[in-house]
Short mmCIF file of C-alpha atoms in Angstrom, two decimals:
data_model
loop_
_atom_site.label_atom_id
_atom_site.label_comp_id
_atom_site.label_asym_id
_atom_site.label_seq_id
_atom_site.Cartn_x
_atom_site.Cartn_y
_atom_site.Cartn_z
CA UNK A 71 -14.63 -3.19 10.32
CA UNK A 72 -12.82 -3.30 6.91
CA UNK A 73 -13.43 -6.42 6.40
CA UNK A 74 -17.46 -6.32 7.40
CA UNK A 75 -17.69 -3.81 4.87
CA UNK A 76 -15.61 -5.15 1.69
CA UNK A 77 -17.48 -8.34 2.19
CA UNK A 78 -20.70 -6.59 2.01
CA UNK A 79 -19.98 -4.65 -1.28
CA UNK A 80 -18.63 -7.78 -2.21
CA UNK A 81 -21.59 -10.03 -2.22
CA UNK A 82 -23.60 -6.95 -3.76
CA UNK A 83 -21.00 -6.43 -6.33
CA UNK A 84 -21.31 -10.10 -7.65
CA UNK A 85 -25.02 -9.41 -7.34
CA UNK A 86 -24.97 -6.88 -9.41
CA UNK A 87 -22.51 -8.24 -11.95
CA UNK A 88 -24.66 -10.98 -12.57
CA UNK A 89 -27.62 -8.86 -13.49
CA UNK A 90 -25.17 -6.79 -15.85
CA UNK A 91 -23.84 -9.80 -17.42
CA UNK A 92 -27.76 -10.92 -18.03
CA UNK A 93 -28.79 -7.97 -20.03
CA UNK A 94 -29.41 -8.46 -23.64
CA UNK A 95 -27.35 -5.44 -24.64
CA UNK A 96 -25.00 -5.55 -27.24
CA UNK A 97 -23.81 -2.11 -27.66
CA UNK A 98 -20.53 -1.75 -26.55
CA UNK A 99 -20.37 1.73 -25.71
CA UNK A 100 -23.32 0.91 -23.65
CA UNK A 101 -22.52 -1.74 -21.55
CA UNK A 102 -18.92 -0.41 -20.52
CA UNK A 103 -21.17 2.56 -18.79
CA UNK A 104 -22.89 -0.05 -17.01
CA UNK A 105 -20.28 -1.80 -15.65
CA UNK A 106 -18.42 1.92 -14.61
CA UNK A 107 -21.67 2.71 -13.08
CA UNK A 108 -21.51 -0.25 -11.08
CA UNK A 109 -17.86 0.81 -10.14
CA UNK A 110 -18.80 4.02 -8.99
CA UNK A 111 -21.47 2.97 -6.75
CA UNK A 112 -19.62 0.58 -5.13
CA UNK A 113 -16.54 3.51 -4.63
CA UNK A 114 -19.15 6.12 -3.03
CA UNK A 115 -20.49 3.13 -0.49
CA UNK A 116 -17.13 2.85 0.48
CA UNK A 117 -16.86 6.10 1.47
CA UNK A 118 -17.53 8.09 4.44
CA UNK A 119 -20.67 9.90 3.92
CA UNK A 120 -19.38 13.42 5.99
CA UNK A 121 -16.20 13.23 3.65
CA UNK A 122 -15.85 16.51 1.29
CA UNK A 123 -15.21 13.79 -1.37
CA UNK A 124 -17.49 12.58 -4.16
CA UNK A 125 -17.25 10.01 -6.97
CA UNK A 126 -17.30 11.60 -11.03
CA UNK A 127 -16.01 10.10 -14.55
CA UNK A 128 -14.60 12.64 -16.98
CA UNK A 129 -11.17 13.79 -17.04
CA UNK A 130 -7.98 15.08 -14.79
CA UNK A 131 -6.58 17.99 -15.83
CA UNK A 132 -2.74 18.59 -15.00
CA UNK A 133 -1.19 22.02 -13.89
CA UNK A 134 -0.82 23.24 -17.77
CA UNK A 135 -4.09 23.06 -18.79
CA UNK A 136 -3.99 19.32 -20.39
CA UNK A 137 -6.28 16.71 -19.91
CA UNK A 138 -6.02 12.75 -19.08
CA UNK A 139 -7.61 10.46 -21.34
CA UNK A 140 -11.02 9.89 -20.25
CA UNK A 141 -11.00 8.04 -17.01
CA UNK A 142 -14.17 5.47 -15.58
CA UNK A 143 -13.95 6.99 -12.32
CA UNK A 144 -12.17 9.36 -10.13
CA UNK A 145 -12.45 9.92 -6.65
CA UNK A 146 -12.53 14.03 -5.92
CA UNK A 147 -13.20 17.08 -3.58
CA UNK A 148 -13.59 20.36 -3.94
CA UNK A 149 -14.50 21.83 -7.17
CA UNK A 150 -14.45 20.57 -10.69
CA UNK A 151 -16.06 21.87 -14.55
CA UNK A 152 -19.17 19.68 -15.68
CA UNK A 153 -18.64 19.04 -19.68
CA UNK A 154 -21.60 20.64 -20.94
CA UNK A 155 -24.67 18.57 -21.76
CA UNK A 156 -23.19 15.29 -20.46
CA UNK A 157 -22.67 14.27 -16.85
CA UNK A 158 -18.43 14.32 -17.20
CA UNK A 159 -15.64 16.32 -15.09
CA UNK A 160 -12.94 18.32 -15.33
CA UNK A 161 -11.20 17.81 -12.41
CA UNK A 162 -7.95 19.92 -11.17
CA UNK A 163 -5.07 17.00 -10.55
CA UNK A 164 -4.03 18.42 -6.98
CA UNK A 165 -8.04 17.98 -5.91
CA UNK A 166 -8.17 14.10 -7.32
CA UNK A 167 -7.82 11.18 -4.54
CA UNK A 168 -7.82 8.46 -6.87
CA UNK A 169 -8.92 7.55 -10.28
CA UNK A 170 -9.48 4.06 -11.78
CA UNK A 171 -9.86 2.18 -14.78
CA UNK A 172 -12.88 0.00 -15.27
CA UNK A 173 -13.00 -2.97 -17.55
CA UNK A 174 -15.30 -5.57 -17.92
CA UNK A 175 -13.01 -8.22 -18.83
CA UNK A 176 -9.86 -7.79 -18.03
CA UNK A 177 -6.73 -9.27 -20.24
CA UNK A 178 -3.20 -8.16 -22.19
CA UNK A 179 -5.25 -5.64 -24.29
CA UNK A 180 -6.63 -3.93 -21.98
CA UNK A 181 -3.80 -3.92 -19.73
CA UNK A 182 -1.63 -1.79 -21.98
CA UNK A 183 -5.14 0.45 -22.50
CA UNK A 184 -5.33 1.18 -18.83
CA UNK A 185 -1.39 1.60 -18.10
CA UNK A 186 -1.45 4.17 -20.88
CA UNK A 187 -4.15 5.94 -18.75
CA UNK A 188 -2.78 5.72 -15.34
CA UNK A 189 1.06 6.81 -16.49
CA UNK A 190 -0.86 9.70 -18.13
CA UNK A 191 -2.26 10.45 -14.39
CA UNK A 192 0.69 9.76 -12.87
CA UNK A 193 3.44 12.31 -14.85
CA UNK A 194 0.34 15.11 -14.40
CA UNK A 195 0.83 14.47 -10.57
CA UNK A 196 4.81 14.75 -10.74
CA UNK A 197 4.20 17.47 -12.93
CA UNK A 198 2.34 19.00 -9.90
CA UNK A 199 4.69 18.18 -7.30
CA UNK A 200 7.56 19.85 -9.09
CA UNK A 201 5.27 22.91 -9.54
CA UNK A 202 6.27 23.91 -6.05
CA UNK A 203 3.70 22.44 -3.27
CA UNK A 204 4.36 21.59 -0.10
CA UNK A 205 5.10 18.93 0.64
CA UNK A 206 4.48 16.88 4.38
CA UNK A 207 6.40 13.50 3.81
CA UNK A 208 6.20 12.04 7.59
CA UNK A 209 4.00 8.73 5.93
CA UNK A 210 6.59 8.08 3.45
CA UNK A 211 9.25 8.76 6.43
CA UNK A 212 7.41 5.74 8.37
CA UNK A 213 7.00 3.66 5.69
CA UNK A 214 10.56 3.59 4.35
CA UNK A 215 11.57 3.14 7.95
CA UNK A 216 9.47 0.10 7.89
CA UNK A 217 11.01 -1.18 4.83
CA UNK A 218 15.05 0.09 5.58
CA UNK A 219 15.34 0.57 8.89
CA UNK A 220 16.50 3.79 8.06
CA UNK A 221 14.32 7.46 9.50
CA UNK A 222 16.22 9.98 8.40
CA UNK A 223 15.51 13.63 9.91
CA UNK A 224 14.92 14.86 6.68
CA UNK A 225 14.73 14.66 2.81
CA UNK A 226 18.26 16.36 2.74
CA UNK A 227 19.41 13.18 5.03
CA UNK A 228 17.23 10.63 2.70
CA UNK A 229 19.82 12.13 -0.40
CA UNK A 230 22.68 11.48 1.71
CA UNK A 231 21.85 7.68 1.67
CA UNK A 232 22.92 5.15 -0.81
CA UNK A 233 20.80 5.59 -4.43
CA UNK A 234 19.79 1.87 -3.62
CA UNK A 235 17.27 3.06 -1.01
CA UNK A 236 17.25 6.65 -1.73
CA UNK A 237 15.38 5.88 -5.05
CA UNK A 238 13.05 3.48 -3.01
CA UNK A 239 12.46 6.77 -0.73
CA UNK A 240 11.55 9.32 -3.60
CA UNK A 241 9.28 6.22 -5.36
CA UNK A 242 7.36 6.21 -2.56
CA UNK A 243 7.33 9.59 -1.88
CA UNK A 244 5.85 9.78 -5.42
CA UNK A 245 3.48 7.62 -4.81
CA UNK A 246 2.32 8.96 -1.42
CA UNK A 247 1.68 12.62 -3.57
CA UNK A 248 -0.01 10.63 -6.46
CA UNK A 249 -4.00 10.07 -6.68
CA UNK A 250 -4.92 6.49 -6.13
CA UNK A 251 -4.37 4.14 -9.33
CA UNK A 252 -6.50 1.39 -9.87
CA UNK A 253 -7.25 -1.45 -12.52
CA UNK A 254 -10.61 -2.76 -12.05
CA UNK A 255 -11.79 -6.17 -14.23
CA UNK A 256 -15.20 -7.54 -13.65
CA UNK A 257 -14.02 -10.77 -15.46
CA UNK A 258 -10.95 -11.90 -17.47
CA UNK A 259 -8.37 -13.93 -16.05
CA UNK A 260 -9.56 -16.43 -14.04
CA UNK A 261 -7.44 -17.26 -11.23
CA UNK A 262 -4.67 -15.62 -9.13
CA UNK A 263 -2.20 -17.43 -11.48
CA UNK A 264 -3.69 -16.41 -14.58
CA UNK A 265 -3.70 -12.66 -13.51
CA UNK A 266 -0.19 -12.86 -12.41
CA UNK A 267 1.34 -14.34 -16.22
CA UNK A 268 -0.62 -11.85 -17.58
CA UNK A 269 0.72 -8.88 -16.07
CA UNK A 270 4.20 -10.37 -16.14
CA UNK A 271 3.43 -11.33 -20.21
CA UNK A 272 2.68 -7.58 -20.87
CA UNK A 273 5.66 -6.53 -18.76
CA UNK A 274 7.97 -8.59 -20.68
CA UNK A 275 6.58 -7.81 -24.08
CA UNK A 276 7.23 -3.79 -23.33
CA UNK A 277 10.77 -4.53 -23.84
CA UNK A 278 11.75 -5.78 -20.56
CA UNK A 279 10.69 -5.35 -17.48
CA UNK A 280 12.94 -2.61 -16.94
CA UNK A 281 12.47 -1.06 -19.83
CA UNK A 282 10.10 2.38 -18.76
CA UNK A 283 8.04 0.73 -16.21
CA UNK A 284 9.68 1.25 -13.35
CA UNK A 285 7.78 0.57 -9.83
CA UNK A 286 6.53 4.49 -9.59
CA UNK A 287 4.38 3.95 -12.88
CA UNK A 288 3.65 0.67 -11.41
CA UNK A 289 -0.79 1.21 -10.54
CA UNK A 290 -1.48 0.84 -7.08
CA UNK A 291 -3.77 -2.08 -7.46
CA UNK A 292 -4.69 -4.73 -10.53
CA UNK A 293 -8.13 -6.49 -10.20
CA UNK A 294 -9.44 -9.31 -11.86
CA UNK A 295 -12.62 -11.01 -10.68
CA UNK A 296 -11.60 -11.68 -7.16
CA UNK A 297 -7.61 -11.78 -7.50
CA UNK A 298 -5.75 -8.92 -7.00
CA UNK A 299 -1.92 -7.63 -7.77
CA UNK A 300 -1.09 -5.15 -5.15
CA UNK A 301 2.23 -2.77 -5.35
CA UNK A 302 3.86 -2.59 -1.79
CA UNK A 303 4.76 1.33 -1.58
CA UNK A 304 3.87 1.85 2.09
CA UNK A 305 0.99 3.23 1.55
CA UNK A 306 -0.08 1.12 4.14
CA UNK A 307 1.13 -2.15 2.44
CA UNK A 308 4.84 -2.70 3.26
CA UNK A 309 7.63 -5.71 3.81
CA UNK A 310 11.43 -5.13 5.07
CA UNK A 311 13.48 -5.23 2.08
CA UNK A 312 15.84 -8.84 1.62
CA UNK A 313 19.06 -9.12 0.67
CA UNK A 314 18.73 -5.47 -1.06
CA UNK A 315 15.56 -6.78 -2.86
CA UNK A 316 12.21 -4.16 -2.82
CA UNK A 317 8.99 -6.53 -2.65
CA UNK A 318 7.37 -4.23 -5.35
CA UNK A 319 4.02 -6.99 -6.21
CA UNK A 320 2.54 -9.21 -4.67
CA UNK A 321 -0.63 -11.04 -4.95
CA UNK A 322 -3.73 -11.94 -3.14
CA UNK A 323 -7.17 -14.04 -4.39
CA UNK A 324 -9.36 -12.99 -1.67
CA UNK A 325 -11.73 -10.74 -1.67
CA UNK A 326 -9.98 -7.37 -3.47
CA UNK A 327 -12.47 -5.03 -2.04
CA UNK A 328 -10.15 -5.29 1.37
CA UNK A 329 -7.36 -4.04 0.07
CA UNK A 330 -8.83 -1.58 -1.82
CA UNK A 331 -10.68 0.13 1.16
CA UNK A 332 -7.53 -0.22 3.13
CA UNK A 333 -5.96 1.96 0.47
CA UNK A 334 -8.71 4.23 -0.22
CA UNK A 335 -8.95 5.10 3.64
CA UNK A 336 -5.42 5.64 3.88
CA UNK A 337 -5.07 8.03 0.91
CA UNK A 338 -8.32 9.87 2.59
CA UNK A 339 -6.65 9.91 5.94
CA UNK A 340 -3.35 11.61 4.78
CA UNK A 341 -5.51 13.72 2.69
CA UNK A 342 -7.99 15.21 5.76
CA UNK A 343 -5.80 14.33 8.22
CA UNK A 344 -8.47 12.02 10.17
CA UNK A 345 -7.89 8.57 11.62
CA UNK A 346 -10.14 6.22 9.66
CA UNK A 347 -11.21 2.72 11.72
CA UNK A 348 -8.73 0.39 10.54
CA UNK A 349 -9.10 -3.50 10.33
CA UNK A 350 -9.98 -5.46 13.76
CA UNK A 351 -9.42 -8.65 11.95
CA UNK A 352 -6.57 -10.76 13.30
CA UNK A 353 -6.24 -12.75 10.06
CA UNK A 354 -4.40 -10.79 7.48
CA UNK A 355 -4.28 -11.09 3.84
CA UNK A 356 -2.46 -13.93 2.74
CA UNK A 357 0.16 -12.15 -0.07
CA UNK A 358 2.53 -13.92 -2.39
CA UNK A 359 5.67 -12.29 -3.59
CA UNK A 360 5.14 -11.97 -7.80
CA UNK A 361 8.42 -9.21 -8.21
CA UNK A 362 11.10 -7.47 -6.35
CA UNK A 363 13.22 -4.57 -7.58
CA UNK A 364 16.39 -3.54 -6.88
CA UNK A 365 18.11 -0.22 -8.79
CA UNK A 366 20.02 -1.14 -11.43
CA UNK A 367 23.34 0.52 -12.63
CA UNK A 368 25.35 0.15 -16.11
CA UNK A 369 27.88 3.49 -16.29
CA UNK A 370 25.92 7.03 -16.44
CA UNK A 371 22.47 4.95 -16.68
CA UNK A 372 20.04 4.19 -13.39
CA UNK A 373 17.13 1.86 -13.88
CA UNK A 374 15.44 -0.93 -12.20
CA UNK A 375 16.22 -4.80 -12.21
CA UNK A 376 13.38 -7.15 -11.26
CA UNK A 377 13.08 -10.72 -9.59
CA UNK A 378 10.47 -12.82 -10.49
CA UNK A 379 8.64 -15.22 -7.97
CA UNK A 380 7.33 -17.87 -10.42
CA UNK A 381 5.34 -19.89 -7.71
CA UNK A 382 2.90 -22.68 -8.55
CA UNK A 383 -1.22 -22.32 -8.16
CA UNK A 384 -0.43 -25.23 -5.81
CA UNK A 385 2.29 -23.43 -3.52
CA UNK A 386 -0.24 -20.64 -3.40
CA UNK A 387 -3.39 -22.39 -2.36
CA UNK A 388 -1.14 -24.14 0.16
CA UNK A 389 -0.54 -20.93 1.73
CA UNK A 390 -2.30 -19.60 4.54
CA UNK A 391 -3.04 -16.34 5.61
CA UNK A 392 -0.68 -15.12 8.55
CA UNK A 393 -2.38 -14.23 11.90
CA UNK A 394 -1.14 -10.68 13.46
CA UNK A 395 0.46 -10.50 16.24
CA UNK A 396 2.23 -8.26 18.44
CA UNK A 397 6.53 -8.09 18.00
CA UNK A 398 7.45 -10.38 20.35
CA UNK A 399 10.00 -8.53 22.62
CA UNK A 400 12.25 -9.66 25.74
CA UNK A 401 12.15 -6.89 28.84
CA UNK A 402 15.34 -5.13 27.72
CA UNK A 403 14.04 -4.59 24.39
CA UNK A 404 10.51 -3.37 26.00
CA UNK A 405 12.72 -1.28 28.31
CA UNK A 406 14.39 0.70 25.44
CA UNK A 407 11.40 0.58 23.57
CA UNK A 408 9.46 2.62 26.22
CA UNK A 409 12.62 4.24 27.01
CA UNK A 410 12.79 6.03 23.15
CA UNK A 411 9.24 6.27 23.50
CA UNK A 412 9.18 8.65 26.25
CA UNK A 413 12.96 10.91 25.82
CA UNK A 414 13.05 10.83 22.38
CA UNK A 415 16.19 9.38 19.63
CA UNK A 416 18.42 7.72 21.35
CA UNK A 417 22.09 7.87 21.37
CA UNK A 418 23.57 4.03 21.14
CA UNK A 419 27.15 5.90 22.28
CA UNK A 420 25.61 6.98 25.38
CA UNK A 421 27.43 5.61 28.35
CA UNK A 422 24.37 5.03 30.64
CA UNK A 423 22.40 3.69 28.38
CA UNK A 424 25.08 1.20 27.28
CA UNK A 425 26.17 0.32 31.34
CA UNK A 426 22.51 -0.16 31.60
CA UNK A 427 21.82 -3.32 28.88
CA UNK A 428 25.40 -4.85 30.10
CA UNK A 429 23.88 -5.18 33.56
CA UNK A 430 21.03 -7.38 31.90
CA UNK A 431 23.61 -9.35 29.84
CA UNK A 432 23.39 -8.10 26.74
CA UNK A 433 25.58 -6.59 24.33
CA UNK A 434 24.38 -3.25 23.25
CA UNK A 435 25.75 -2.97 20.02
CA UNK A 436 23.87 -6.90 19.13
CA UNK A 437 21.01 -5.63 20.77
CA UNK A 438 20.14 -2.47 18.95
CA UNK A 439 20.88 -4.45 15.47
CA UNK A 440 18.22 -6.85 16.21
CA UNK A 441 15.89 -4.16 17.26
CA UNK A 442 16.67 -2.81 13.63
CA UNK A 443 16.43 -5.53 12.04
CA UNK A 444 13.20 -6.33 13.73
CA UNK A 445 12.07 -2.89 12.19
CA UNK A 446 11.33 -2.47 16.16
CA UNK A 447 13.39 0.87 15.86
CA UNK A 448 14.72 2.74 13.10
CA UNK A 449 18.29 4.38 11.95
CA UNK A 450 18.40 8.33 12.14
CA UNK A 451 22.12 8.60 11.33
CA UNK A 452 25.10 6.37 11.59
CA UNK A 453 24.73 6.57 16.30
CA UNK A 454 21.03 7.44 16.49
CA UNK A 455 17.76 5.40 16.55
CA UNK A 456 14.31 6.52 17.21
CA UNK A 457 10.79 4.53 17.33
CA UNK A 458 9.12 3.83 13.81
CA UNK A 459 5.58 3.96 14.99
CA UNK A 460 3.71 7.38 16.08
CA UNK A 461 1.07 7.41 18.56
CA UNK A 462 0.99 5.45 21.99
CA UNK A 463 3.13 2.56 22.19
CA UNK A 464 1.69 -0.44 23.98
CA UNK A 465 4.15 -3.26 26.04
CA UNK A 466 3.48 -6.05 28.54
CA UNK A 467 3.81 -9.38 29.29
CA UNK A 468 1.59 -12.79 29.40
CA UNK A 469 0.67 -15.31 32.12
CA UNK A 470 3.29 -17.41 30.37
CA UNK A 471 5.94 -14.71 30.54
CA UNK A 472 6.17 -13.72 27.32
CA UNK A 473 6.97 -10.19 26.42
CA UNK A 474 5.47 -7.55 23.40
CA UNK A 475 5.22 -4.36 22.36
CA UNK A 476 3.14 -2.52 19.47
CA UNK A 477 1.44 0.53 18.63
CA UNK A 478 -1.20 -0.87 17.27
CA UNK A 479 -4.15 -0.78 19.98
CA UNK A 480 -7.06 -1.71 17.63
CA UNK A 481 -5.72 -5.46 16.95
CA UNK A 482 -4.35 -5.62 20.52
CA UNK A 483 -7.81 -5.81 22.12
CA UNK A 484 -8.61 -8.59 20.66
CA UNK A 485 -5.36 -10.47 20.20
CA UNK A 486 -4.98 -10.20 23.48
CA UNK A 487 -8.45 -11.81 24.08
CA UNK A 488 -7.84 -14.51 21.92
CA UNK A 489 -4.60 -15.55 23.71
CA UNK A 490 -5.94 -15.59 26.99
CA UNK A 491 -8.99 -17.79 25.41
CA UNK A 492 -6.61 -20.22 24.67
CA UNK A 493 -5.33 -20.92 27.99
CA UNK A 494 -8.96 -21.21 29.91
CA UNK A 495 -9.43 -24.64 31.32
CA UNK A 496 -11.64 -26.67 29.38
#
């Protein structure tokens, strides 16, 4: 369903860019409201219609009283101040969902202008945080999981983890708490390459990567034309970590709109609370690693060190998008899959449960690694491990005797259709 609908606005959004970029207009002023207008009609098609939520431009005003720079568009509910005589916002931070900065053409210059403006957005959020809300963290809890392996029972047991994921926890809880940040370019750099040694030219000229742009003042999504840099914070987008490395960006030259509604929807659904239709498309966006992070240590200082993936325009084209699929699971993994599924954490000490997977032929201790490693199951504590997933969880086998297991009933349908396609006579 995503994907019907991103290609749709899509097409009309190159539609309608084309008939912007033919207008005789010359004053600037002038044509930077056309192209935000364009921005926000595309937003407010993209979102539910029976959604409290509308689409403004004005500004965000944090919990003292002080305002953002003027942002192109911000994504709100409830109840905001019209500017007198002009059709601008004021708009409380703790009722914006997102807010985005819209540029026609999109290179270094601009860059800087709009990471100015979303840090500004970003410090009035933590600002609001530490002001004493509360806070509901179970989506940050499932997406660290996915990324550790670790599900701690609590923020108290997040802090008593090392600071090398522990500061990859709070990130993303920041994030998770944050409005939506988005980069929006019309034109500018022209390929997924381009886009990429721009936004790793600006980095670099700030001082160093490291140097106050760590991954939480990192927007959540950079587009140019129809290449995109996307920052994994779980929010849905997330990879295990490797070898102690965070795969902060990556980046994707498809069509952007895709990812964008997939993290619209998913900032609206832990907003209301309400499961929006995710994607039924088996063929998932193809995304190339562009820079990991890893927390960084030199005495009494704590900052971030980042990798950079400096792969060809060739070793990206050659790439193809990977196909979902359920894990892939052998019946004593499906058995203590269901088996946490149904009583709960389990215990890896427990004597029964240990007797049980020897009688199979498999060592326990091997076993429940590769789970974990698998991010099939996650750590509570140092002896406990629990599902990852919530909801239903899903297991079986094929006609060729091959075992899985997921949670994820929307793409099983038709995986599962598409597999037993494959082995018709024909």
């Amino acid at each position: 369903m995503i994907t019907n609908i991103a290609d749709l606005l899509r097409d009309l959004m190159v539609k309608e860019t084309e008939n912007l970029d033919a207008q005789t207009i010359s004053h600037g002023p002038t044509i930077g409201d056309m192209y935000e207008g364009l921005a926000r009609d595309l937003l407010d098609r993209a979102i539910p219609a029976d959604l409290d939520v509308r689409v403004v431009d004005g500004f965000v005003e944090g919990v003292d009283g002080k305002l953002s720079p003027q942002m192109d568009a911000i994504i709100v509910t409830g109840v905001g101040k019209p500017l007198p005589y002009t059709d601008h916002f004021v708009w409380p931070i703790h009722d914006v969902i997102a807010v985005f900065e819209v540029k026609k053409t999109l290179y270094g210059e601009d860059l800087a202008d709009a990471f100015v403006k979303m840090r500004a957005v970003k410090r009035m959020s933590e600002a609001y945080v530490e002001s004493g809300i509360k806070v509901t963290p179970r989506p940050t809890f499932q997406a660290f999981a996915k990324m550790t392996g670790h599900y701690p029972k609590s923020i108290v047991g997040v802090d008593a983890l090392p600071d090398e994921i522990n500061y990859i926890f709070h990130t993303m809880l920041a994030d998770q708490l944050s409005p939506l940040r988005v980069i929006l370019g019309y034109h500018g750099y022209a390929d997924e390459l381009g886009l990429r040694k721009g936004l790793l030219s600006y980095l670099q000229d700030q001082g160093g990567l490291a140097a106050g742009f760590g991954p939480a003042s990192m927007p959540n999504l950079i587009i140019a034309r129809s290449n995109a840099i996307l920052k994994m914070d779980g929010h849905p987008y997330t990879a295990p970590m490797h070898d102690g490395w965070w795969h902060v960006l990556v980046s994707n030259p498809e069509n952007p709109l895709r990812i964008l509604i997939e993290l619209l929807w998913n900032k609206l659904g832990e907003r209301f609370g309400d499961v929006f239709p995710s994607d039924d498309n088996l063929e998932l966006e193809r995304l190339a690693p562009f820079l990991d992070a890893q927390l960084s240590k030199e005495g009494d200082r704590v900052g971030w060190a980042y990798n950079y993936h400096p792969l060809s325009k060739e070793e990206m084209q050659n790439s193809s998008p990977p196909s979902w699929s359920p894990e892939s699971a052998s019946s004593v993994q499906i058995m203590v899959q269901l088996h946490i599924a149904r009583r709960g954490p389990l215990d890896v000490r427990d004597s029964a449960f240990r007797k049980q997977v020897m009688s199979e032929g498999v060592d326990p201790d091997i076993l429940i690694a590769d789970m974990v490693e698998r991010r099939m199951i996650a750590w509570i504590d140092d002896h406990t491990v629990r599902t990852i997933e919530s909801g239903t969880l899903f297991a079986g086998f094929m006609p060729s005797g091959d075992g899985f297991v997921t949670a994820d009933a929307n793409l099983l349908s038709p995986w599962m259709n598409r597999e037993l396609d494959k082995r018709k006579p024909k």
